[in-house]
Amino acid sequence: MANSASGVAVNDECKLVFLELKARRAHRYVLFKLDDGSQQVVVDKVGPSSENYEDFTNSLPMDDCRYAVFDYDFTTDENCHKSKIFFIAWSPDTAKVRTKMLYASSKDRFKRELDGIQVELQATDPSEMSWDILKARAF
């Protein structure tokens, strides 16, 4: 089903890969992009569970937008292991204006397809999604 605001649909693989991250912890992160040819959101890159946050941030393009989910594992002060799933809307200042507008108008519809998102971040530069910001938003 296409997004009424932007005309962009969501590829079924996006939901399947997200479920693998959420239910089985099979991935550390997933990057999604808007495919110009098919006018739908598709999986761009899947980061294995062995990768870390630095691997994730290094995989984001510096000149193009992406949607991303990141599985943030942490231990509370009570020594309890927890996990939060972050949705990150990556829209760097160097991306084309039309691209940024298309990602912005499709974001809410796409995010609704991913049931289980716990925290949302919007970032235009790596400092807006630093490790410290993630830690602060997880609690």
Short mmCIF file of N, CA, C and O in Angstrom, two decimals:
data_model
loop_
_atom_site.label_atom_id
_atom_site.label_comp_id
_atom_site.label_asym_id
_atom_site.label_seq_id
_atom_site.Cartn_x
_atom_site.Cartn_y
_atom_site.Cartn_z
N MET A 1 0.85 -1.18 0.00
CA MET A 1 0.00 0.00 0.00
C MET A 1 0.89 1.24 0.00
O MET A 1 1.79 1.36 0.83
N ALA A 2 0.65 2.16 -0.89
CA ALA A 2 1.47 3.35 -1.02
C ALA A 2 1.11 4.37 0.05
O ALA A 2 -0.02 4.45 0.51
N ASN A 3 2.07 5.16 0.42
CA ASN A 3 1.88 6.24 1.38
C ASN A 3 1.15 7.37 0.67
O ASN A 3 1.58 7.86 -0.35
N SER A 4 0.05 7.80 1.23
CA SER A 4 -0.75 8.83 0.57
C SER A 4 -0.02 10.17 0.51
O SER A 4 -0.21 10.94 -0.41
N ALA A 5 0.85 10.45 1.48
CA ALA A 5 1.56 11.73 1.49
C ALA A 5 2.65 11.77 0.42
O ALA A 5 2.85 12.80 -0.22
N SER A 6 3.35 10.67 0.20
CA SER A 6 4.48 10.71 -0.71
C SER A 6 4.39 9.72 -1.86
O SER A 6 5.20 9.76 -2.77
N GLY A 7 3.42 8.80 -1.84
CA GLY A 7 3.29 7.81 -2.89
C GLY A 7 4.29 6.67 -2.76
O GLY A 7 4.48 5.91 -3.68
N VAL A 8 4.95 6.54 -1.62
CA VAL A 8 5.98 5.53 -1.41
C VAL A 8 5.39 4.33 -0.67
O VAL A 8 4.71 4.48 0.34
N ALA A 9 5.67 3.13 -1.17
CA ALA A 9 5.22 1.90 -0.53
C ALA A 9 6.36 1.31 0.30
O ALA A 9 7.50 1.75 0.21
N VAL A 10 6.04 0.29 1.09
CA VAL A 10 7.05 -0.38 1.92
C VAL A 10 7.20 -1.82 1.44
O VAL A 10 6.24 -2.57 1.42
N ASN A 11 8.41 -2.19 1.04
CA ASN A 11 8.70 -3.54 0.60
C ASN A 11 8.54 -4.51 1.77
O ASN A 11 8.97 -4.21 2.89
N ASP A 12 7.96 -5.68 1.53
CA ASP A 12 7.73 -6.67 2.59
C ASP A 12 9.02 -7.11 3.28
O ASP A 12 9.02 -7.45 4.46
N GLU A 13 10.14 -7.11 2.55
CA GLU A 13 11.41 -7.52 3.14
C GLU A 13 11.78 -6.62 4.33
O GLU A 13 12.39 -7.08 5.30
N CYS A 14 11.39 -5.36 4.28
CA CYS A 14 11.68 -4.43 5.38
C CYS A 14 11.09 -4.94 6.69
O CYS A 14 11.75 -4.95 7.73
N LYS A 15 9.84 -5.37 6.63
CA LYS A 15 9.15 -5.85 7.83
C LYS A 15 9.77 -7.17 8.31
O LYS A 15 9.94 -7.38 9.51
N LEU A 16 10.13 -8.05 7.38
CA LEU A 16 10.72 -9.34 7.75
C LEU A 16 12.07 -9.17 8.43
O LEU A 16 12.36 -9.79 9.45
N VAL A 17 12.91 -8.31 7.88
CA VAL A 17 14.24 -8.10 8.45
C VAL A 17 14.12 -7.41 9.81
O VAL A 17 14.85 -7.74 10.75
N PHE A 18 13.17 -6.48 9.93
CA PHE A 18 12.95 -5.83 11.23
C PHE A 18 12.51 -6.85 12.28
O PHE A 18 12.99 -6.83 13.42
N LEU A 19 11.63 -7.77 11.90
CA LEU A 19 11.18 -8.81 12.83
C LEU A 19 12.35 -9.70 13.28
O LEU A 19 12.42 -10.12 14.43
N GLU A 20 13.27 -9.99 12.36
CA GLU A 20 14.45 -10.77 12.72
C GLU A 20 15.30 -10.03 13.76
O GLU A 20 15.84 -10.64 14.68
N LEU A 21 15.41 -8.71 13.60
CA LEU A 21 16.16 -7.91 14.57
C LEU A 21 15.42 -7.89 15.91
O LEU A 21 16.02 -8.11 16.96
N LYS A 22 14.12 -7.67 15.87
CA LYS A 22 13.34 -7.52 17.10
C LYS A 22 13.17 -8.84 17.86
O LYS A 22 13.41 -8.90 19.06
N ALA A 23 12.78 -9.88 17.18
CA ALA A 23 12.41 -11.13 17.84
C ALA A 23 13.62 -12.03 18.13
O ALA A 23 13.72 -12.62 19.19
N ARG A 24 14.51 -12.12 17.16
CA ARG A 24 15.62 -13.08 17.30
C ARG A 24 16.96 -12.43 17.60
O ARG A 24 17.96 -13.10 17.77
N ARG A 25 16.99 -11.09 17.56
CA ARG A 25 18.24 -10.35 17.74
C ARG A 25 19.29 -10.82 16.73
O ARG A 25 20.47 -10.94 17.04
N ALA A 26 18.82 -11.10 15.52
CA ALA A 26 19.69 -11.62 14.47
C ALA A 26 20.58 -10.53 13.87
O ALA A 26 21.59 -10.84 13.25
N HIS A 27 20.20 -9.27 14.05
CA HIS A 27 20.96 -8.15 13.47
C HIS A 27 21.18 -7.09 14.54
O HIS A 27 20.38 -6.94 15.45
N ARG A 28 22.25 -6.30 14.37
CA ARG A 28 22.49 -5.17 15.26
C ARG A 28 21.75 -3.94 14.73
O ARG A 28 21.23 -3.15 15.48
N TYR A 29 21.73 -3.80 13.39
CA TYR A 29 21.04 -2.65 12.80
C TYR A 29 20.59 -2.99 11.39
O TYR A 29 21.07 -3.94 10.78
N VAL A 30 19.67 -2.17 10.89
CA VAL A 30 19.20 -2.29 9.51
C VAL A 30 19.07 -0.88 8.95
O VAL A 30 18.50 0.00 9.61
N LEU A 31 19.60 -0.67 7.76
CA LEU A 31 19.42 0.59 7.05
C LEU A 31 18.39 0.38 5.95
O LEU A 31 18.41 -0.65 5.27
N PHE A 32 17.51 1.36 5.80
CA PHE A 32 16.48 1.31 4.76
C PHE A 32 16.63 2.55 3.89
O PHE A 32 16.98 3.62 4.37
N LYS A 33 16.34 2.39 2.60
CA LYS A 33 16.40 3.54 1.70
C LYS A 33 15.17 3.56 0.80
O LYS A 33 14.50 2.53 0.61
N LEU A 34 14.91 4.72 0.25
CA LEU A 34 13.84 4.86 -0.74
C LEU A 34 14.44 4.55 -2.10
O LEU A 34 15.41 5.17 -2.52
N ASP A 35 13.87 3.55 -2.76
CA ASP A 35 14.35 3.15 -4.08
C ASP A 35 13.61 3.99 -5.12
O ASP A 35 12.38 3.90 -5.24
N ASP A 36 14.35 4.81 -5.85
CA ASP A 36 13.73 5.70 -6.84
C ASP A 36 12.99 4.93 -7.92
O ASP A 36 11.91 5.31 -8.35
N GLY A 37 13.57 3.83 -8.36
CA GLY A 37 12.97 3.06 -9.46
C GLY A 37 11.62 2.45 -9.11
O GLY A 37 10.68 2.52 -9.89
N SER A 38 11.51 1.88 -7.92
CA SER A 38 10.27 1.19 -7.56
C SER A 38 9.36 2.03 -6.67
O SER A 38 8.25 1.61 -6.35
N GLN A 39 9.82 3.20 -6.26
CA GLN A 39 9.04 4.07 -5.38
C GLN A 39 8.60 3.35 -4.11
O GLN A 39 7.44 3.42 -3.72
N GLN A 40 9.54 2.62 -3.50
CA GLN A 40 9.23 1.96 -2.24
C GLN A 40 10.45 1.96 -1.32
O GLN A 40 11.58 2.14 -1.77
N VAL A 41 10.19 1.77 -0.04
CA VAL A 41 11.27 1.65 0.93
C VAL A 41 11.79 0.21 0.86
O VAL A 41 11.00 -0.74 0.89
N VAL A 42 13.11 0.07 0.73
CA VAL A 42 13.73 -1.24 0.63
C VAL A 42 14.88 -1.34 1.65
O VAL A 42 15.36 -0.34 2.16
N VAL A 43 15.31 -2.56 1.93
CA VAL A 43 16.45 -2.78 2.81
C VAL A 43 17.72 -2.39 2.06
O VAL A 43 17.96 -2.82 0.95
N ASP A 44 18.54 -1.55 2.70
CA ASP A 44 19.79 -1.09 2.10
C ASP A 44 20.97 -1.90 2.64
O ASP A 44 21.82 -2.35 1.88
N LYS A 45 21.02 -2.10 3.96
CA LYS A 45 22.13 -2.84 4.56
C LYS A 45 21.67 -3.44 5.88
O LYS A 45 20.91 -2.83 6.62
N VAL A 46 22.16 -4.64 6.15
CA VAL A 46 21.88 -5.31 7.42
C VAL A 46 23.21 -5.52 8.13
O VAL A 46 24.14 -6.09 7.56
N GLY A 47 23.28 -5.03 9.37
CA GLY A 47 24.50 -5.19 10.16
C GLY A 47 24.37 -6.38 11.08
O GLY A 47 23.42 -6.46 11.86
N PRO A 48 25.31 -7.33 11.01
CA PRO A 48 25.22 -8.52 11.87
C PRO A 48 25.32 -8.14 13.35
O PRO A 48 25.83 -7.07 13.69
N SER A 49 24.83 -9.01 14.20
CA SER A 49 24.80 -8.72 15.64
C SER A 49 26.19 -8.53 16.23
O SER A 49 26.34 -7.97 17.31
N SER A 50 27.22 -8.97 15.51
CA SER A 50 28.59 -8.81 15.99
C SER A 50 29.11 -7.37 15.81
O SER A 50 30.11 -7.00 16.39
N GLU A 51 28.43 -6.57 15.00
CA GLU A 51 28.89 -5.20 14.77
C GLU A 51 28.46 -4.30 15.93
O GLU A 51 27.59 -4.64 16.72
N ASN A 52 29.06 -3.10 15.99
CA ASN A 52 28.77 -2.18 17.07
C ASN A 52 28.22 -0.85 16.55
O ASN A 52 28.00 -0.69 15.35
N TYR A 53 28.06 0.10 17.45
CA TYR A 53 27.46 1.38 17.07
C TYR A 53 28.34 2.15 16.09
O TYR A 53 27.84 2.81 15.19
N GLU A 54 29.64 2.05 16.26
CA GLU A 54 30.55 2.73 15.34
C GLU A 54 30.41 2.15 13.93
O GLU A 54 30.40 2.90 12.95
N ASP A 55 30.29 0.84 13.81
CA ASP A 55 30.06 0.22 12.50
C ASP A 55 28.78 0.77 11.88
O ASP A 55 28.72 1.05 10.68
N PHE A 56 27.75 0.88 12.71
CA PHE A 56 26.46 1.41 12.25
C PHE A 56 26.60 2.84 11.73
O PHE A 56 26.20 3.14 10.61
N THR A 57 27.18 3.72 12.54
CA THR A 57 27.27 5.12 12.12
C THR A 57 28.16 5.28 10.89
O THR A 57 27.89 6.11 10.03
N ASN A 58 29.20 4.45 10.78
CA ASN A 58 30.08 4.51 9.60
C ASN A 58 29.38 4.03 8.33
O ASN A 58 29.82 4.32 7.22
N SER A 59 28.31 3.26 8.47
CA SER A 59 27.62 2.75 7.29
C SER A 59 26.57 3.73 6.75
O SER A 59 26.03 3.53 5.66
N LEU A 60 26.31 4.80 7.48
CA LEU A 60 25.36 5.81 7.00
C LEU A 60 26.03 6.70 5.95
O LEU A 60 27.15 7.18 6.18
N PRO A 61 25.37 6.93 4.82
CA PRO A 61 25.97 7.79 3.80
C PRO A 61 26.00 9.25 4.26
O PRO A 61 25.07 9.71 4.90
N MET A 62 27.08 9.95 3.97
CA MET A 62 27.20 11.34 4.42
C MET A 62 26.44 12.31 3.52
O MET A 62 26.26 13.46 3.89
N ASP A 63 25.98 11.84 2.36
CA ASP A 63 25.33 12.76 1.42
C ASP A 63 23.94 12.28 0.98
O ASP A 63 23.41 12.75 -0.02
N ASP A 64 23.36 11.33 1.73
CA ASP A 64 22.04 10.82 1.35
C ASP A 64 21.28 10.42 2.62
O ASP A 64 21.88 10.10 3.64
N CYS A 65 19.97 10.42 2.53
CA CYS A 65 19.11 10.10 3.66
C CYS A 65 18.93 8.59 3.80
O CYS A 65 19.05 7.86 2.82
N ARG A 66 18.61 8.16 5.00
CA ARG A 66 18.29 6.76 5.29
C ARG A 66 17.36 6.72 6.50
O ARG A 66 17.36 7.62 7.33
N TYR A 67 16.59 5.64 6.57
CA TYR A 67 15.92 5.28 7.80
C TYR A 67 16.77 4.15 8.39
O TYR A 67 17.35 3.36 7.64
N ALA A 68 16.82 4.08 9.70
CA ALA A 68 17.61 3.02 10.31
C ALA A 68 16.96 2.56 11.60
O ALA A 68 16.28 3.34 12.27
N VAL A 69 17.17 1.29 11.93
CA VAL A 69 16.83 0.80 13.26
C VAL A 69 18.11 0.23 13.85
O VAL A 69 18.92 -0.38 13.15
N PHE A 70 18.30 0.49 15.15
CA PHE A 70 19.49 0.03 15.85
C PHE A 70 19.05 -0.62 17.14
O PHE A 70 18.26 -0.06 17.91
N ASP A 71 19.57 -1.81 17.39
CA ASP A 71 19.26 -2.55 18.62
C ASP A 71 20.32 -2.20 19.65
O ASP A 71 21.47 -2.62 19.56
N TYR A 72 19.91 -1.39 20.63
CA TYR A 72 20.82 -0.89 21.66
C TYR A 72 20.73 -1.76 22.91
O TYR A 72 19.71 -1.78 23.58
N ASP A 73 21.79 -2.50 23.20
CA ASP A 73 21.86 -3.34 24.39
C ASP A 73 22.56 -2.57 25.50
O ASP A 73 23.57 -1.90 25.24
N PHE A 74 22.06 -2.69 26.71
CA PHE A 74 22.71 -2.03 27.83
C PHE A 74 22.40 -2.77 29.14
O PHE A 74 21.51 -3.61 29.19
N THR A 75 23.15 -2.43 30.16
CA THR A 75 22.95 -3.01 31.49
C THR A 75 22.58 -1.88 32.44
O THR A 75 23.28 -0.86 32.49
N THR A 76 21.51 -2.04 33.17
CA THR A 76 21.04 -1.01 34.10
C THR A 76 21.93 -0.98 35.34
O THR A 76 22.76 -1.87 35.56
N ASP A 77 21.72 0.03 36.19
CA ASP A 77 22.47 0.14 37.44
C ASP A 77 22.21 -1.06 38.35
O ASP A 77 23.02 -1.39 39.20
N GLU A 78 21.04 -1.70 38.16
CA GLU A 78 20.70 -2.88 38.95
C GLU A 78 21.26 -4.15 38.33
O GLU A 78 20.83 -5.25 38.68
N ASN A 79 22.16 -4.01 37.35
CA ASN A 79 22.79 -5.13 36.66
C ASN A 79 21.78 -5.98 35.88
O ASN A 79 21.91 -7.20 35.79
N CYS A 80 20.80 -5.33 35.33
CA CYS A 80 19.77 -6.00 34.53
C CYS A 80 20.04 -5.72 33.04
O CYS A 80 20.18 -4.56 32.65
N HIS A 81 20.13 -6.77 32.21
CA HIS A 81 20.40 -6.61 30.78
C HIS A 81 19.10 -6.21 30.07
O HIS A 81 18.09 -6.88 30.20
N LYS A 82 19.17 -5.12 29.30
CA LYS A 82 17.99 -4.63 28.57
C LYS A 82 18.39 -4.28 27.14
O LYS A 82 19.56 -4.19 26.82
N SER A 83 17.36 -4.02 26.35
CA SER A 83 17.57 -3.66 24.95
C SER A 83 16.47 -2.69 24.53
O SER A 83 15.33 -2.85 24.94
N LYS A 84 16.83 -1.70 23.75
CA LYS A 84 15.84 -0.76 23.19
C LYS A 84 16.08 -0.69 21.69
O LYS A 84 17.22 -0.67 21.24
N ILE A 85 14.99 -0.63 20.95
CA ILE A 85 15.10 -0.51 19.49
C ILE A 85 14.88 0.95 19.12
O ILE A 85 13.82 1.52 19.37
N PHE A 86 15.92 1.54 18.55
CA PHE A 86 15.88 2.93 18.12
C PHE A 86 15.52 3.01 16.64
O PHE A 86 16.01 2.21 15.83
N PHE A 87 14.67 3.97 16.29
CA PHE A 87 14.41 4.32 14.90
C PHE A 87 15.13 5.64 14.67
O PHE A 87 14.90 6.60 15.41
N ILE A 88 15.98 5.69 13.67
CA ILE A 88 16.75 6.90 13.39
C ILE A 88 16.43 7.36 11.97
O ILE A 88 16.57 6.60 11.01
N ALA A 89 15.98 8.60 11.88
CA ALA A 89 15.74 9.23 10.58
C ALA A 89 16.99 10.06 10.27
O ALA A 89 17.22 11.11 10.88
N TRP A 90 17.82 9.55 9.37
CA TRP A 90 19.09 10.18 9.01
C TRP A 90 18.86 11.06 7.79
O TRP A 90 18.47 10.57 6.73
N SER A 91 19.09 12.37 7.96
CA SER A 91 18.88 13.32 6.88
C SER A 91 19.98 14.38 6.91
O SER A 91 19.78 15.49 7.42
N PRO A 92 21.17 14.03 6.39
CA PRO A 92 22.29 14.98 6.48
C PRO A 92 22.05 16.25 5.67
O PRO A 92 21.32 16.24 4.67
N ASP A 93 22.65 17.34 6.14
CA ASP A 93 22.49 18.63 5.47
C ASP A 93 22.95 18.59 4.02
O ASP A 93 22.45 19.36 3.20
N THR A 94 23.88 17.70 3.69
CA THR A 94 24.44 17.64 2.34
C THR A 94 23.54 16.88 1.36
O THR A 94 23.81 16.85 0.17
N ALA A 95 22.46 16.24 1.86
CA ALA A 95 21.54 15.52 0.96
C ALA A 95 20.73 16.52 0.14
O ALA A 95 20.56 17.68 0.52
N LYS A 96 20.23 16.06 -1.00
CA LYS A 96 19.42 16.91 -1.87
C LYS A 96 18.11 17.27 -1.16
O LYS A 96 17.52 16.45 -0.46
N VAL A 97 17.65 18.49 -1.39
CA VAL A 97 16.43 18.97 -0.73
C VAL A 97 15.24 18.08 -1.07
O VAL A 97 14.45 17.71 -0.19
N ARG A 98 15.10 17.71 -2.33
CA ARG A 98 13.96 16.86 -2.72
C ARG A 98 13.99 15.52 -1.98
O ARG A 98 12.97 15.02 -1.53
N THR A 99 15.18 14.95 -1.84
CA THR A 99 15.34 13.68 -1.13
C THR A 99 14.94 13.84 0.33
O THR A 99 14.20 13.01 0.88
N LYS A 100 15.40 14.91 0.97
CA LYS A 100 15.06 15.15 2.38
C LYS A 100 13.55 15.30 2.55
O LYS A 100 12.98 14.78 3.52
N MET A 101 12.91 15.98 1.61
CA MET A 101 11.45 16.17 1.70
C MET A 101 10.72 14.83 1.53
O MET A 101 9.76 14.55 2.25
N LEU A 102 11.17 14.00 0.62
CA LEU A 102 10.54 12.69 0.39
C LEU A 102 10.69 11.78 1.61
O LEU A 102 9.73 11.14 2.04
N TYR A 103 11.87 11.77 2.20
CA TYR A 103 12.08 10.96 3.41
C TYR A 103 11.22 11.49 4.56
O TYR A 103 10.63 10.70 5.30
N ALA A 104 11.16 12.80 4.71
CA ALA A 104 10.37 13.38 5.80
C ALA A 104 8.88 13.06 5.65
O ALA A 104 8.21 12.73 6.62
N SER A 105 8.38 13.12 4.42
CA SER A 105 6.95 12.89 4.21
C SER A 105 6.57 11.41 4.28
O SER A 105 5.41 11.08 4.48
N SER A 106 7.54 10.52 4.16
CA SER A 106 7.27 9.08 4.21
C SER A 106 7.57 8.45 5.57
O SER A 106 7.19 7.31 5.82
N LYS A 107 8.25 9.18 6.44
CA LYS A 107 8.78 8.61 7.69
C LYS A 107 7.71 8.01 8.59
O LYS A 107 7.83 6.86 9.03
N ASP A 108 6.66 8.75 8.89
CA ASP A 108 5.66 8.26 9.85
C ASP A 108 4.96 7.00 9.35
O ASP A 108 4.74 6.06 10.10
N ARG A 109 4.64 6.97 8.08
CA ARG A 109 3.99 5.80 7.50
C ARG A 109 4.91 4.58 7.58
O ARG A 109 4.50 3.49 7.95
N PHE A 110 6.19 4.79 7.26
CA PHE A 110 7.14 3.69 7.30
C PHE A 110 7.33 3.21 8.74
O PHE A 110 7.33 2.01 9.02
N LYS A 111 7.48 4.14 9.67
CA LYS A 111 7.71 3.78 11.07
C LYS A 111 6.54 2.96 11.62
O LYS A 111 6.74 2.05 12.42
N ARG A 112 5.33 3.25 11.20
CA ARG A 112 4.16 2.49 11.66
C ARG A 112 4.22 1.03 11.23
O ARG A 112 3.64 0.16 11.87
N GLU A 113 4.90 0.75 10.14
CA GLU A 113 5.04 -0.63 9.65
C GLU A 113 5.96 -1.46 10.55
O GLU A 113 5.93 -2.68 10.52
N LEU A 114 6.80 -0.79 11.32
CA LEU A 114 7.78 -1.47 12.16
C LEU A 114 7.29 -1.46 13.61
O LEU A 114 7.62 -0.57 14.38
N ASP A 115 6.51 -2.46 13.95
CA ASP A 115 5.92 -2.52 15.28
C ASP A 115 6.96 -2.95 16.31
O ASP A 115 7.54 -4.02 16.20
N GLY A 116 7.24 -2.08 17.27
CA GLY A 116 8.21 -2.40 18.29
C GLY A 116 9.30 -1.35 18.45
O GLY A 116 10.21 -1.51 19.25
N ILE A 117 9.17 -0.25 17.72
CA ILE A 117 10.12 0.86 17.87
C ILE A 117 9.89 1.48 19.25
O ILE A 117 8.76 1.77 19.62
N GLN A 118 10.96 1.70 20.00
CA GLN A 118 10.81 2.24 21.35
C GLN A 118 11.28 3.68 21.48
O GLN A 118 10.77 4.42 22.30
N VAL A 119 12.26 4.07 20.68
CA VAL A 119 12.79 5.43 20.76
C VAL A 119 13.04 5.92 19.33
O VAL A 119 13.50 5.16 18.49
N GLU A 120 12.72 7.20 19.09
CA GLU A 120 12.97 7.77 17.77
C GLU A 120 13.95 8.92 17.89
O GLU A 120 13.87 9.73 18.81
N LEU A 121 14.89 8.98 16.95
CA LEU A 121 15.85 10.08 16.85
C LEU A 121 15.82 10.60 15.42
O LEU A 121 15.64 9.83 14.48
N GLN A 122 16.00 11.91 15.29
CA GLN A 122 16.19 12.50 13.97
C GLN A 122 17.56 13.16 13.99
O GLN A 122 17.89 13.87 14.94
N ALA A 123 18.34 12.89 12.97
CA ALA A 123 19.71 13.42 12.94
C ALA A 123 20.06 13.96 11.57
O ALA A 123 19.74 13.36 10.55
N THR A 124 20.74 15.11 11.58
CA THR A 124 21.24 15.70 10.34
C THR A 124 22.77 15.67 10.33
O THR A 124 23.39 16.03 9.34
N ASP A 125 23.34 15.20 11.45
CA ASP A 125 24.79 15.14 11.57
C ASP A 125 25.12 14.14 12.68
O ASP A 125 24.30 13.94 13.57
N PRO A 126 26.26 13.46 12.61
CA PRO A 126 26.56 12.39 13.57
C PRO A 126 26.49 12.82 15.03
O PRO A 126 26.17 12.01 15.90
N SER A 127 26.76 14.08 15.32
CA SER A 127 26.74 14.54 16.72
C SER A 127 25.34 14.48 17.32
O SER A 127 25.18 14.40 18.54
N GLU A 128 24.31 14.49 16.48
CA GLU A 128 22.93 14.45 16.96
C GLU A 128 22.48 13.04 17.31
O GLU A 128 21.36 12.84 17.77
N MET A 129 23.33 12.06 17.06
CA MET A 129 23.02 10.68 17.41
C MET A 129 24.24 9.99 18.02
O MET A 129 24.53 8.83 17.76
N SER A 130 24.96 10.75 18.83
CA SER A 130 26.16 10.20 19.46
C SER A 130 25.79 9.09 20.44
O SER A 130 24.64 8.94 20.84
N TRP A 131 26.80 8.34 20.84
CA TRP A 131 26.59 7.23 21.79
C TRP A 131 26.00 7.77 23.09
O TRP A 131 25.12 7.15 23.69
N ASP A 132 26.46 8.93 23.53
CA ASP A 132 25.94 9.53 24.78
C ASP A 132 24.46 9.87 24.66
O ASP A 132 23.71 9.71 25.60
N ILE A 133 24.05 10.37 23.51
CA ILE A 133 22.63 10.69 23.28
C ILE A 133 21.81 9.41 23.31
O ILE A 133 20.73 9.36 23.91
N LEU A 134 22.31 8.35 22.67
CA LEU A 134 21.60 7.07 22.70
C LEU A 134 21.43 6.58 24.14
O LEU A 134 20.34 6.19 24.52
N LYS A 135 22.52 6.61 24.90
CA LYS A 135 22.44 6.16 26.29
C LYS A 135 21.41 6.97 27.08
O LYS A 135 20.62 6.41 27.83
N ALA A 136 21.42 8.28 26.90
CA ALA A 136 20.49 9.14 27.64
C ALA A 136 19.04 8.86 27.25
O ALA A 136 18.15 8.86 28.10
N ARG A 137 18.79 8.63 25.97
CA ARG A 137 17.42 8.39 25.49
C ARG A 137 16.91 6.99 25.83
O ARG A 137 15.71 6.75 25.86
N ALA A 138 17.81 6.06 26.14
CA ALA A 138 17.41 4.69 26.43
C ALA A 138 16.75 4.56 27.80
O ALA A 138 15.99 3.63 28.03
N PHE A 139 17.05 5.48 28.69
CA PHE A 139 16.52 5.36 30.07
C PHE A 139 15.27 6.17 30.29
O PHE A 139 14.89 7.02 29.67
#
